[in-house]
XYZ file of C-alpha atoms in Angstrom:
566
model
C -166.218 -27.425 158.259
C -167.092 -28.040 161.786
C -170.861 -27.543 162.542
C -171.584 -23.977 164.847
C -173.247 -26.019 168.313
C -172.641 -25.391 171.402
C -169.741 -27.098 173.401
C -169.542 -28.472 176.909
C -169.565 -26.147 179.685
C -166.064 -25.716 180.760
C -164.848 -26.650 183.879
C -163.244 -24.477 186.550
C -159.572 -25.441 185.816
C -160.343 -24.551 181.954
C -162.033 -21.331 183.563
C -159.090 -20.015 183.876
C -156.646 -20.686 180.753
C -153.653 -19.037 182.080
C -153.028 -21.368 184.835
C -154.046 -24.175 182.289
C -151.487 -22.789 179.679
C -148.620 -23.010 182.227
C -149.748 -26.635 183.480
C -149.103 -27.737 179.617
C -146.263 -25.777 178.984
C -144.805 -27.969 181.597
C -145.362 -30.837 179.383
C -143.959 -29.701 176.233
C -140.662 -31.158 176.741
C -141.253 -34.841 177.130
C -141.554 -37.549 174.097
C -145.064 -38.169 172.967
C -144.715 -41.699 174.112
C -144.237 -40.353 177.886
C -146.798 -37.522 177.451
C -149.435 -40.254 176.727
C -148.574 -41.588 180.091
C -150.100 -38.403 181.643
C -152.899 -38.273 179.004
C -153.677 -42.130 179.803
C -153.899 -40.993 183.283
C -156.283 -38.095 182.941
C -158.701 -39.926 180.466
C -158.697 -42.983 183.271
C -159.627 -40.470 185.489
C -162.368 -39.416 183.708
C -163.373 -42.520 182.475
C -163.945 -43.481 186.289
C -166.285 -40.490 186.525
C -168.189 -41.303 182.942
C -169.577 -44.266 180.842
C -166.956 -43.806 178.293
C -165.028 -46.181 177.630
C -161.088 -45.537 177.554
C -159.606 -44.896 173.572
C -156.467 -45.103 173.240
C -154.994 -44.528 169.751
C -151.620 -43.278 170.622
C -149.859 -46.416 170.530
C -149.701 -48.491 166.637
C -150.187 -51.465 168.067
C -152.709 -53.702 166.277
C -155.502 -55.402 166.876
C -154.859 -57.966 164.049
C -152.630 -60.952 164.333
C -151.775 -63.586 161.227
C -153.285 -66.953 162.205
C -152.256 -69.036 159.826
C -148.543 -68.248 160.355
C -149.308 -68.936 164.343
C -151.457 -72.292 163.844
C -148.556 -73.754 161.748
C -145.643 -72.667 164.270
C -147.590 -74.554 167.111
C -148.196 -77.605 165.262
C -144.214 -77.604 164.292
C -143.787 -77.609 167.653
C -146.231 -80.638 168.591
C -143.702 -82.095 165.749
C -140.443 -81.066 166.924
C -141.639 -82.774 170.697
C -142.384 -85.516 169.047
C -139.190 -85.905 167.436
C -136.922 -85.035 170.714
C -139.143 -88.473 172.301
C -138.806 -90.375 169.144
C -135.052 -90.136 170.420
C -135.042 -90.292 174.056
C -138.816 -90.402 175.800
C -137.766 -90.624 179.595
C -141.326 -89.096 181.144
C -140.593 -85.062 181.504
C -137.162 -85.729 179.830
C -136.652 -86.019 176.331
C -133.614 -86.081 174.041
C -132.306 -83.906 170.880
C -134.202 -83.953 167.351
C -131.789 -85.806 164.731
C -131.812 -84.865 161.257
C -131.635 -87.968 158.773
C -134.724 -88.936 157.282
C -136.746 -85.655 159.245
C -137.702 -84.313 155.802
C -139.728 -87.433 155.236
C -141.048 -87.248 159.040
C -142.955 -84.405 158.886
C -144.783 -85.300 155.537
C -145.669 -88.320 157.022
C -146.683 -86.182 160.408
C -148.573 -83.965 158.311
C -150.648 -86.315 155.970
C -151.833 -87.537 159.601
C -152.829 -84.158 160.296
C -154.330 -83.047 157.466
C -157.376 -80.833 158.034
C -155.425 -79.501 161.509
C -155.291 -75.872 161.445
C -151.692 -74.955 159.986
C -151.386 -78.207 158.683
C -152.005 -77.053 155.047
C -149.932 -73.906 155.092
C -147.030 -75.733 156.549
C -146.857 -77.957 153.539
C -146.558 -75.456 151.476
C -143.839 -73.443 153.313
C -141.521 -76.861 153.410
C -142.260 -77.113 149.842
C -141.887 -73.438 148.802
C -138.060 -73.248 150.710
C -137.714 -76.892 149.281
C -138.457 -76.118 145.126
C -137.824 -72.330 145.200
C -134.667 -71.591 147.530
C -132.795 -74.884 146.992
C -133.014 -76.380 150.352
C -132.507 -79.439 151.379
C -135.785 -81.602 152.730
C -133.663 -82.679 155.606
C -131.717 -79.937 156.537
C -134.664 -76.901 156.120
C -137.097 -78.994 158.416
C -134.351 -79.693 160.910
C -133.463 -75.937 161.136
C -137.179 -75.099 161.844
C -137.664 -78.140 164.360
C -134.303 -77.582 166.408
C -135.067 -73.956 165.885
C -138.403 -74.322 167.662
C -137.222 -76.549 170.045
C -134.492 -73.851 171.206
C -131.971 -76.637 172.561
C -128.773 -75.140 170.364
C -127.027 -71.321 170.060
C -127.941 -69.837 167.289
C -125.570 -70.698 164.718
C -124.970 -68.723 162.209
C -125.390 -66.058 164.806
C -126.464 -63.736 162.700
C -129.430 -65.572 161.265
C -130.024 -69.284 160.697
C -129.032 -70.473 157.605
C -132.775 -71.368 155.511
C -134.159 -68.471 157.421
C -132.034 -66.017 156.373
C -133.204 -66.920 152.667
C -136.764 -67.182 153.340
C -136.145 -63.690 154.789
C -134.565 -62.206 151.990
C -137.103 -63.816 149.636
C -139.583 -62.215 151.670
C -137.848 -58.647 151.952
C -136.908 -58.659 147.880
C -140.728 -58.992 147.244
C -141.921 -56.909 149.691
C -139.195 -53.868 149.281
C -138.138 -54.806 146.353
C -140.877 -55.293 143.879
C -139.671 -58.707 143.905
C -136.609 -57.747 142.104
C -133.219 -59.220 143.057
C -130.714 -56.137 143.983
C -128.233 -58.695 144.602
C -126.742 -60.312 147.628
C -128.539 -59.011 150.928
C -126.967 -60.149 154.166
C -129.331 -60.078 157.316
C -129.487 -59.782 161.135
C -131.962 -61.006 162.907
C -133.007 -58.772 165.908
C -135.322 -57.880 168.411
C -137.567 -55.825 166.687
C -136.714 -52.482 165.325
C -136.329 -50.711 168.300
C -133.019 -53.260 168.987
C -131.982 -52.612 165.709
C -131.976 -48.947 166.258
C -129.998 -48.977 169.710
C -127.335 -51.514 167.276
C -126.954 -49.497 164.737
C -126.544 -45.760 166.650
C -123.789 -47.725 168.664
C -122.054 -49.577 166.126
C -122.077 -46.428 163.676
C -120.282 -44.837 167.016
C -117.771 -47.486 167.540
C -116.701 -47.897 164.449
C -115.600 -44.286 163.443
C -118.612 -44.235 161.013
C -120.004 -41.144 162.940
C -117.963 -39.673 165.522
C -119.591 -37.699 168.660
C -120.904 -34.384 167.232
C -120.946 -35.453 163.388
C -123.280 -33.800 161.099
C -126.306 -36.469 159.945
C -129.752 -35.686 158.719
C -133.239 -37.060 160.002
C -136.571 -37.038 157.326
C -139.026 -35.201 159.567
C -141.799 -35.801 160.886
C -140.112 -39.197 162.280
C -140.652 -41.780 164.740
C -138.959 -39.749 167.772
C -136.501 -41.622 169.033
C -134.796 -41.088 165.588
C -134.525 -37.405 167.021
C -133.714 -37.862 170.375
C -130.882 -40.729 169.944
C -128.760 -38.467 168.287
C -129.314 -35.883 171.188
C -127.848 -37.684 173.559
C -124.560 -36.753 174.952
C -122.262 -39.684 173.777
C -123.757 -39.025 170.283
C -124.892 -35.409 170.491
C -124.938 -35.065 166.708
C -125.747 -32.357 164.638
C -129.078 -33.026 163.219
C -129.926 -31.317 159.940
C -134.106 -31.735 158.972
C -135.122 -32.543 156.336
C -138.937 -31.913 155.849
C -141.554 -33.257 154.533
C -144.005 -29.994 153.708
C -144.756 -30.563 150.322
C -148.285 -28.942 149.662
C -151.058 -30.115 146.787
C -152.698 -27.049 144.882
C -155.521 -26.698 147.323
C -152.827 -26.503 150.388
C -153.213 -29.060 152.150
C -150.048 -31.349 152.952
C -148.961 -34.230 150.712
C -146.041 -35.119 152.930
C -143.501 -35.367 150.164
C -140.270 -33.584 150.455
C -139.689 -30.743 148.079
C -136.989 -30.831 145.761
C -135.518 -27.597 148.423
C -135.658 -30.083 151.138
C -133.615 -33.058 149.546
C -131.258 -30.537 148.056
C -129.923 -30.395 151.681
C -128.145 -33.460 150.974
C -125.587 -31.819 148.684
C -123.437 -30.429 151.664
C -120.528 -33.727 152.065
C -120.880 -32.679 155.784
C -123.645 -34.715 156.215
C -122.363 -38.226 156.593
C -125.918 -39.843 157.380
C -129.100 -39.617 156.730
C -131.931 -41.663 158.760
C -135.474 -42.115 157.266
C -138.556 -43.724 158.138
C -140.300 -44.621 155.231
C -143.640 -44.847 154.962
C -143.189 -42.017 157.619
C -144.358 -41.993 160.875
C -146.665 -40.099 161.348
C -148.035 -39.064 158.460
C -148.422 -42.759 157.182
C -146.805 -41.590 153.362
C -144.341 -43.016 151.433
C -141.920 -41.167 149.904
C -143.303 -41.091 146.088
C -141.357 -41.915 142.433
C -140.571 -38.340 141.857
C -138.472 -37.601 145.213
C -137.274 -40.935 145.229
C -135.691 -40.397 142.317
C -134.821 -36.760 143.090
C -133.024 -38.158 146.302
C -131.309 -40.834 144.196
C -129.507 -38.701 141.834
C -128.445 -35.941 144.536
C -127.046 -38.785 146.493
C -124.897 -40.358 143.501
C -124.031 -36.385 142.089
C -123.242 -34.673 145.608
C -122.939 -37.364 148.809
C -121.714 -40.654 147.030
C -120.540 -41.912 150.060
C -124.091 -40.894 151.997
C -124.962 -43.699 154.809
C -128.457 -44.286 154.471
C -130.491 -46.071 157.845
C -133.996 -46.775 156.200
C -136.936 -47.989 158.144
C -139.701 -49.136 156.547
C -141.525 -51.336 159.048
C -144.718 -49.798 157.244
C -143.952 -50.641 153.754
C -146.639 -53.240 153.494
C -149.236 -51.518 153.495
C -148.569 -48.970 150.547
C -149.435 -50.147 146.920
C -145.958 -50.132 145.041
C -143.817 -49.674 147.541
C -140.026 -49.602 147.045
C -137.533 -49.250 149.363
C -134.259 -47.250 149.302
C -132.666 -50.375 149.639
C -133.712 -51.118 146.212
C -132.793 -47.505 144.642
C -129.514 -47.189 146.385
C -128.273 -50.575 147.719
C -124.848 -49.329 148.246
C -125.690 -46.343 150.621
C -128.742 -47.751 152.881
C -129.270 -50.470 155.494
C -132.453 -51.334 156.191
C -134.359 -52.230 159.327
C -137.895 -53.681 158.620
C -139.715 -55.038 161.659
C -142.139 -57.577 161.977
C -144.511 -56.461 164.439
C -147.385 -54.164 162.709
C -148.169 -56.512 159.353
C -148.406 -59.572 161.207
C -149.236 -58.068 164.765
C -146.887 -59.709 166.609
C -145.400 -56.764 168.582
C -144.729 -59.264 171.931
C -142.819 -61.606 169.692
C -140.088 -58.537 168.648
C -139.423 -59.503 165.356
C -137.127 -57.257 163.289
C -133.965 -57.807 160.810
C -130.849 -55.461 159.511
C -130.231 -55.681 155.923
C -127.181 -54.598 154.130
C -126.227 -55.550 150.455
C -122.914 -56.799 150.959
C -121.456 -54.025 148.618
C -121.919 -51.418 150.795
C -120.459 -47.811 151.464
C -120.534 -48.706 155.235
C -117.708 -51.420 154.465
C -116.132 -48.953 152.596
C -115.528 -46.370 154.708
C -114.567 -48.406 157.320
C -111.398 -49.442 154.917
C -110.906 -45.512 154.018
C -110.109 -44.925 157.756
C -106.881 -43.402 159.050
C -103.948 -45.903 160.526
C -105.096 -44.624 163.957
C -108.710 -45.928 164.131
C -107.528 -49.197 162.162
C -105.224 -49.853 165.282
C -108.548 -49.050 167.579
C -110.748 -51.282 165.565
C -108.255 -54.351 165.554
C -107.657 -53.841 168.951
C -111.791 -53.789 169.672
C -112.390 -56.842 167.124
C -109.079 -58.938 167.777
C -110.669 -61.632 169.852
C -112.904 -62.605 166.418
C -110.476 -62.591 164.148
C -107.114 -62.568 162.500
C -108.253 -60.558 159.882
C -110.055 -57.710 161.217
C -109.699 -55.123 158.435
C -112.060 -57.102 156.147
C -114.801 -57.845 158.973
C -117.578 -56.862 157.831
C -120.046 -53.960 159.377
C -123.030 -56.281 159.338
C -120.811 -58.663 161.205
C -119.507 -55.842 163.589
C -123.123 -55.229 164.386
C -123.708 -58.778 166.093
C -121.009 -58.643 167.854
C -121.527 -55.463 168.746
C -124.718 -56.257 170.087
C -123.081 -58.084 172.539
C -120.166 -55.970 173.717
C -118.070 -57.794 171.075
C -116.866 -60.437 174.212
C -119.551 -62.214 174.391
C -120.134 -62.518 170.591
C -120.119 -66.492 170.714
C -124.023 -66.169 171.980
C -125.289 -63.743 169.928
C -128.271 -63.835 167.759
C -131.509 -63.616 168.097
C -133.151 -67.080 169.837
C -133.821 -69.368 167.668
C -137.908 -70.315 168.551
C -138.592 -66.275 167.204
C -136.484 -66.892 164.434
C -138.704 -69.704 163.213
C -141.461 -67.668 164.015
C -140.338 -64.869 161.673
C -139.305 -67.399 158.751
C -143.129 -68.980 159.005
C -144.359 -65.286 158.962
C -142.444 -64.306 156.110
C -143.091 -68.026 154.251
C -146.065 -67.371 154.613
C -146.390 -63.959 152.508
C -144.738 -65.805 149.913
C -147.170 -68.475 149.128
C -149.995 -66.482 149.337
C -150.355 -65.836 145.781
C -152.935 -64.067 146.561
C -151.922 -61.316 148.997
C -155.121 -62.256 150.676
C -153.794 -61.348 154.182
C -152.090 -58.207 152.940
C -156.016 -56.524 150.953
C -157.276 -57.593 154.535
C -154.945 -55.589 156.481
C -154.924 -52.272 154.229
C -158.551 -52.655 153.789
C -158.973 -52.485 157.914
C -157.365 -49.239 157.924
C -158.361 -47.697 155.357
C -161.817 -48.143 156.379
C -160.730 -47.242 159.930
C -159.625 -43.531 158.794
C -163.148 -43.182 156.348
C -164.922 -43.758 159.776
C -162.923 -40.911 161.876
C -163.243 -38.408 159.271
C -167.163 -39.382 159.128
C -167.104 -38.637 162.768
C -165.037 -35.671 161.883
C -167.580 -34.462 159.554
C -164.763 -33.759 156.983
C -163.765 -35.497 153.528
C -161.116 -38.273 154.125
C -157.506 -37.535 153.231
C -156.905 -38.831 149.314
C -152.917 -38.365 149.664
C -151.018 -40.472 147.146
C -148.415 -43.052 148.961
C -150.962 -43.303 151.759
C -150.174 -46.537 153.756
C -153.376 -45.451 156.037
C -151.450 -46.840 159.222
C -151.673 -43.411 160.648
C -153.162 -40.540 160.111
C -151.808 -36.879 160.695
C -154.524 -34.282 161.427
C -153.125 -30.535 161.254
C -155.700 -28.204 163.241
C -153.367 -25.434 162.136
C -154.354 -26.153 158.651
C -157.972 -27.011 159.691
C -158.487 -23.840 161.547
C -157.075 -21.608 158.592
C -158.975 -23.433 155.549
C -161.994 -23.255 157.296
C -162.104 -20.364 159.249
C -159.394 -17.833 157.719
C -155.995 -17.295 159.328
C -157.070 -14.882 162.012
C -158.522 -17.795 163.815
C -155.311 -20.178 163.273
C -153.585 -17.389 165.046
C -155.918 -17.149 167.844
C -155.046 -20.615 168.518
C -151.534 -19.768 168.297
C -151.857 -16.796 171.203
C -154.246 -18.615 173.205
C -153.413 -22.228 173.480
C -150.511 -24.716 173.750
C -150.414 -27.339 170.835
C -150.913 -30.125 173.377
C -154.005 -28.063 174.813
C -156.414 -30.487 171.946
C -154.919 -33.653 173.535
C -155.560 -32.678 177.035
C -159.041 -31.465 176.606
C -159.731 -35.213 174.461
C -158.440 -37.170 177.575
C -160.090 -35.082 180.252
C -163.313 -34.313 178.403
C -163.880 -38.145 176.425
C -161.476 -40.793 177.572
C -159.530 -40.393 174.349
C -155.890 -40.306 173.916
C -153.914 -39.447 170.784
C -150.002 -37.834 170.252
C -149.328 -34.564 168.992
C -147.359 -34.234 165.800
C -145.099 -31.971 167.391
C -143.155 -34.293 169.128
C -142.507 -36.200 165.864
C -141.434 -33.286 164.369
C -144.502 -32.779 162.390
C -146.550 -29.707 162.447
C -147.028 -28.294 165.964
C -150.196 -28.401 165.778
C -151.336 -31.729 164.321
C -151.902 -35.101 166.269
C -151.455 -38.719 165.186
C -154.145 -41.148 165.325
C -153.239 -44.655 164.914
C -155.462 -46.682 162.885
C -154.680 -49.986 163.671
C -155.523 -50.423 167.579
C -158.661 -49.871 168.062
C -162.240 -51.407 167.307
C -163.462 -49.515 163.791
C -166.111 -47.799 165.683
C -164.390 -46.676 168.374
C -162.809 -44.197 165.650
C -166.277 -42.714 164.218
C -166.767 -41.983 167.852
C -163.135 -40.596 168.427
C -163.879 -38.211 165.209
C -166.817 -36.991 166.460
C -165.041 -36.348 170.091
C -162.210 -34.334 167.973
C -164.965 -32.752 166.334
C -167.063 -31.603 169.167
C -163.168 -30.009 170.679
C -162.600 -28.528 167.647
C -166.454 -26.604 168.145
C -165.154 -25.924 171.867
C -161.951 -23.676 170.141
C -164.180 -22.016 167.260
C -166.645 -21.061 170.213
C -164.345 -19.793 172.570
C -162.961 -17.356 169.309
C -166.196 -16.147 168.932
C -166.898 -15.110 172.391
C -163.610 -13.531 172.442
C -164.412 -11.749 169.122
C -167.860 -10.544 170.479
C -165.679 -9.956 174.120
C -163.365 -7.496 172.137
C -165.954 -5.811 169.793
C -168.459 -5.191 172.848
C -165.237 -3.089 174.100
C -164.519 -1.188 171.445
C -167.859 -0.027 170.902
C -168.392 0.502 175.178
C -164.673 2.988 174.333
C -166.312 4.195 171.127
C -169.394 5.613 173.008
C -167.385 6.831 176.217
C-alpha cells in the first residue's frame, strides 16, 4: 500500500481535468508504440525544465549485448580478408576466398591468435558444427568465411546450408528442451517484425486465410498482432482469447482459463496467433494450459494454424514451445534481438516442421485456387502443387519474381549461426543466468521503489512487467476508489502525468490488449537504478490519485452535511 504524503502541487492544465480528459481521449486511438512518441516528447520537455534525467522504458530494447559471439565474428572476418588476399592481393582489390584446405587455414590462423578475444570461442564453434552436426572442416568454415565476406547470393536462399543446422540445433534446445521433434525447415529473416509482414501476406496469398476469415489472437499481445489483421486487405475477424487467469488472492497469473482456450473448439477459427512468453505480461503459457490447448486443438480444430512467437522464450526456466507440443499445427518465429541484444543486426528465423497442416491445406484446396497458385508460382517450378509453404514464404518475400535474390544477406546470417553456436557450447548457460538474473533484479528494484512486494507469478520470464492500477487501487483501497478512477480519469492519464511530472515514459496495457488500466515497464533498457527511481516516480503518481479521491470524498461529504443543515 502506497504511503498517505502529500503529492506535487498540480499544475494549471491538471487544474482543470475536464479539458485534460478530452486532450487524452484524443490519444486513445493510436498504438502504444506511437503514443510514446508524444509521451517522449512531453517528458523531453520537462526534462529541459528539470534535472531529471529522461527514462524511457517503453521500448524492450536492451542494454546487454553477447561479446563473445561479436569478438569471434570480427576476427572471422580479419580471416576471411585474409583469405580473399591470399588469392588475389592487388592493394584495395582483393579476390574470392577458395575452399580446399580452408578448414586447416583457420586452425592454423587461430593457434596464431590464441589469447585474441574470440579466438577461443571460435574454436569451439568450428569444432562443435564439425563433431556434432557432421560438417565438413572445409565446407562449414568456407560457408562462414564467404558468408562474412558477402561476395555470393545467398544460396540456399532460404538459409545457408551449416547455418540452418546450427540454427535448428540451437532452436531444438532452446524450444525444445533439447528434444528432436523431427525435421524443422528454417527461414532466415529480418527479425521478427519481417517475419510477421511474410507470414500475414503469404497466409493471404495462398488461400490459407482469405480477407475477412475468422482467426484468434492470445491477448494481451504485442500489438501489431492486433492491428495487422485490421487492416482492410486482411480485415479479419479476430476472436480473443484472454489471458485473466487469477491466483486465490486475485491478483493476475496471466494464464488462460480453461473458458478461454475452449474458444478454440468453433472450426471457424482457422488461426490462432500467440506470443509466448506474452508480451506484456512477460508469462509463459504454463504445463496445465499447454496441455489443455493441446488436446482441444487435436479433439475440436485438427487442422488449427498455429503462428507462435516466442522471441522471449529464453528467459523462462523450462520453457517449451508450441512447436514442440504441436509440430504439425504451429510455425514459429523466434527472433534474435532481445537474448543477445542485437536489435540493429535484425536477426529472426521461420520454422516449420516439414509435416505441417499449412502444406496440407494448401493440397485440400478447390481446382480454382490450384489454377491461381500455379499461375502465381509457375516461374519456380514445374511442380507447383507440392511447393512447399515455407518455400512460398521466400519467395513470397520477394514478390515471387524476384525470388532468385532472396534470403537474408549472408554477413547476418553468420552472425546469427555464431550467436546461436555459441549457446550451444556454453555448457554452462553462463550467458543465459546473466541475462535472467539482470532482470529479475531489475523488477525487485521497481517494486522497492514501488513500495510493494515483487510479483512471484510462475512462468515469469521477468522481460516485462505488467502493473494493473485497476487491481492496485481495488486491493488496496476497496473498489469504490478503482471506480473513481474509472469516472475521473482516462487509462493513459498515469502515463501522461509520469512524462510531464518525472521524465519517465512507459506503455499502457491497454493498447496490448491487456487490462485498461495497467502499463508495461520494460526491464531490459535501462540502468538497474534508473528503475528503483522509476518505482518510486509511479509511486509518488499513484499518492497524487489516492489524494485527489480523498479531497473529492471530503469535497462531497462537506456538501451533504452544508444540504443536511440548510
Amino acid at each position: 500500500m502506497v504511503t498517505k504524503t502529500a503529492p506535487e502541487k498540480r499544475t494549471p492544465e491538471r487544474a482543470d481535468p475536464a479539458r485534460r480528459r478530452e486532450f487524452e481521449r484524443g490519444f486513445t486511438s493510436l498504438s502504444p508504440f506511437e503514443l510514446k512518441n508524444e509521451l517522449i516528447r512531453l517528458a523531453k520537455d520537462h526534462q529541459k525544465k528539470s534535472t531529471r534525467v529522461l527514462l524511457d522504458a517503453g521500448r524492450g530494447n536492451p542494454n546487454w549485448i553477447h561479446a563473445g559471439a561479436r569478438d569471434a565474428f570480427f576476427l572471422l572476418g580479419q580471416f576471411a580478408v585474409a583469405e580473399c588476399r591470399r588469392v588475389w592481393n592487388d592493394g584495395q582489390l582483393a579476390g574470392k576466398p577458395r575452399r580446399d584446405g580452408i578448414g586447416q587455414r583457420m586452425q592454423e590462423f587461430l593457434q596464431v591468435h590464441r589469447g585474441v578475444p574470440g579466438a577461443s570461442l571460435l574454436r569451439e564453434i568450428i569444432r562443435y558444427g564439425c563433431d556434432k552436426l557432421g560438417g565438413d572442416a572445409d565446407g562449414y568454415v568456407y560457408e562462414l568465411v564467404d558468408g562474412i565476406i558477402g561476395d555470393n547470393y545467398p544460396t540456399p536462399d532460404r538459409m545457408l546450408m551449416y547455418t540452418e543446422r546450427l540454427v535448428r540445433a540451437y532452436l531444438v534446445q532452446e524450444l525444445c528442451g533439447g528434444n528432436s521433434i523431427g525435421n524443422l525447415h528454417l527461414f532466415a529473416v529480418e527479425g521478427a517484425t519481417a517475419a510477421m509482414c511474410y507470414i500475414f501476406e503469404s497466409l493471404v496469398a495462398n488461400h490459407l486465410l482469405e480477407p475477412g476469415a475468422r482467426i484468434a489472437v492470445m491477448v494481451p499481445i504485442f500489438p501489431p498482432y492486433i492491428e495487422i489483421p485490421s487492416l482492410p486487405n486482411y480485415h479479419f475477424d479476430v476472436v480473443e482469447i484472454e489471458a485473466n487467469g487469477r491466483a486465490v488472492d486475485g491478483s493476475h497469473t496471466w494464464q488462460y482459463p480453461e473458458r478461454e482456450l475452449d474458444k478454440l473448439r468453433d472450426p471457424s477459427i482457422q488461426a490462432l496467433f500467440v506470443v509466448n512468453p506474452s508480451n506484456p505480461p512477460s508469462v509463459a503459457m504454463d504445463a496445465k494450459s499447454m496441455q489443455y490447448l493441446v488436446e482441444t486443438v487435436r479433439r475440436f480444430n485438427p487442422q488449427l494454424m498455429i503462428i507462435s512467437d516466442d522471441v522471449y522464450s529464453t528467459f523462462v526456466d523450462g520453457f517449451r514451445s508450441l512447436v514442440a507440443e504441436l509440430p504439425r499445427n504451429t510455425l514459429c518465429v523466434y527472433s534474435f534481438s532481445k537474448y543477445f541484444g542485437c536489435t540493429g543486426w535484425r536477426l529472426g528465423v521461420i520454422v516449420l516442421h516439414e509435416d505441417n497442416v499449412f502444406d496440407e491445406r494448401i493440397a485440400q484446396l478447390p481446382e480454382a485456387k490450384q489454377k491461381d497458385l500455379e499461375q502465381r508460382y509457375q516461374s519456380l517450378t514445374k511442380d507447383t502443387a507440392h511447393l512447399r509453404f515455407i518455400d512460398r514464404l521466400v519467395a513470397d518475400s520477394r514478390q515471387v519474381a524476384l525470388n532468385h535474390t532472396a534470403g537474408l544477406s549472408t554477413p547476418q546470417q553468420v552472425q546469427m549461426a555464431l550467436f546461436a553456436a555459441a549457446a550451444l557450447v556454453d555448457a554452462g548457460n553462463t550467458y543465459k543466468e546473466q541475462t535472467k538474473s539482470i532482470c529479475r533484479r531489475r523488477l525487485h528494484l521497481l517494486y522497492e521503489g514501488l513500495e510493494l512486494p515483487a510479483p512471484n507469478v510462475p512462468w515469469m520470464a521477468d522481460y516485462y512487467t505488467e502493473f494493473d492500477l485497476g487491481e492496485w487501487a481495488a486491493q488496496h483501497y476497496g473498489e469504490a476508489f478503482a471506480q473513481y478512477l474509472k469516472d475521473h480519469y482516462e487509462p493513459i492519464d498515469v502515463l501522461f502525468r509520469l512524462a510531464e511530472q518525472s521524465s519517465v515514459v512507459l506503455l499502457g496495457g491497454g493498447g496490448f490488449h491487456g487490462p485498461t488500466w495497467s502499463v508495461r515497464v520494460s526491464l531490459a533498457n535501462l540502468d538497474d537504478q534508473d528503475y528503483a527511481q522509476i518505482g518510486r516516480y509511479l509511486h509518488r503518481a499513484l499518492e497524487e490519485y489516492v489524494h485527489e479521491w480523498r479531497m473529492d470524498v471530503s469535497r462531497d461529504d462537506a456538501n451533504a452535511q452544508s444540504e443536511q443543515t440548510w
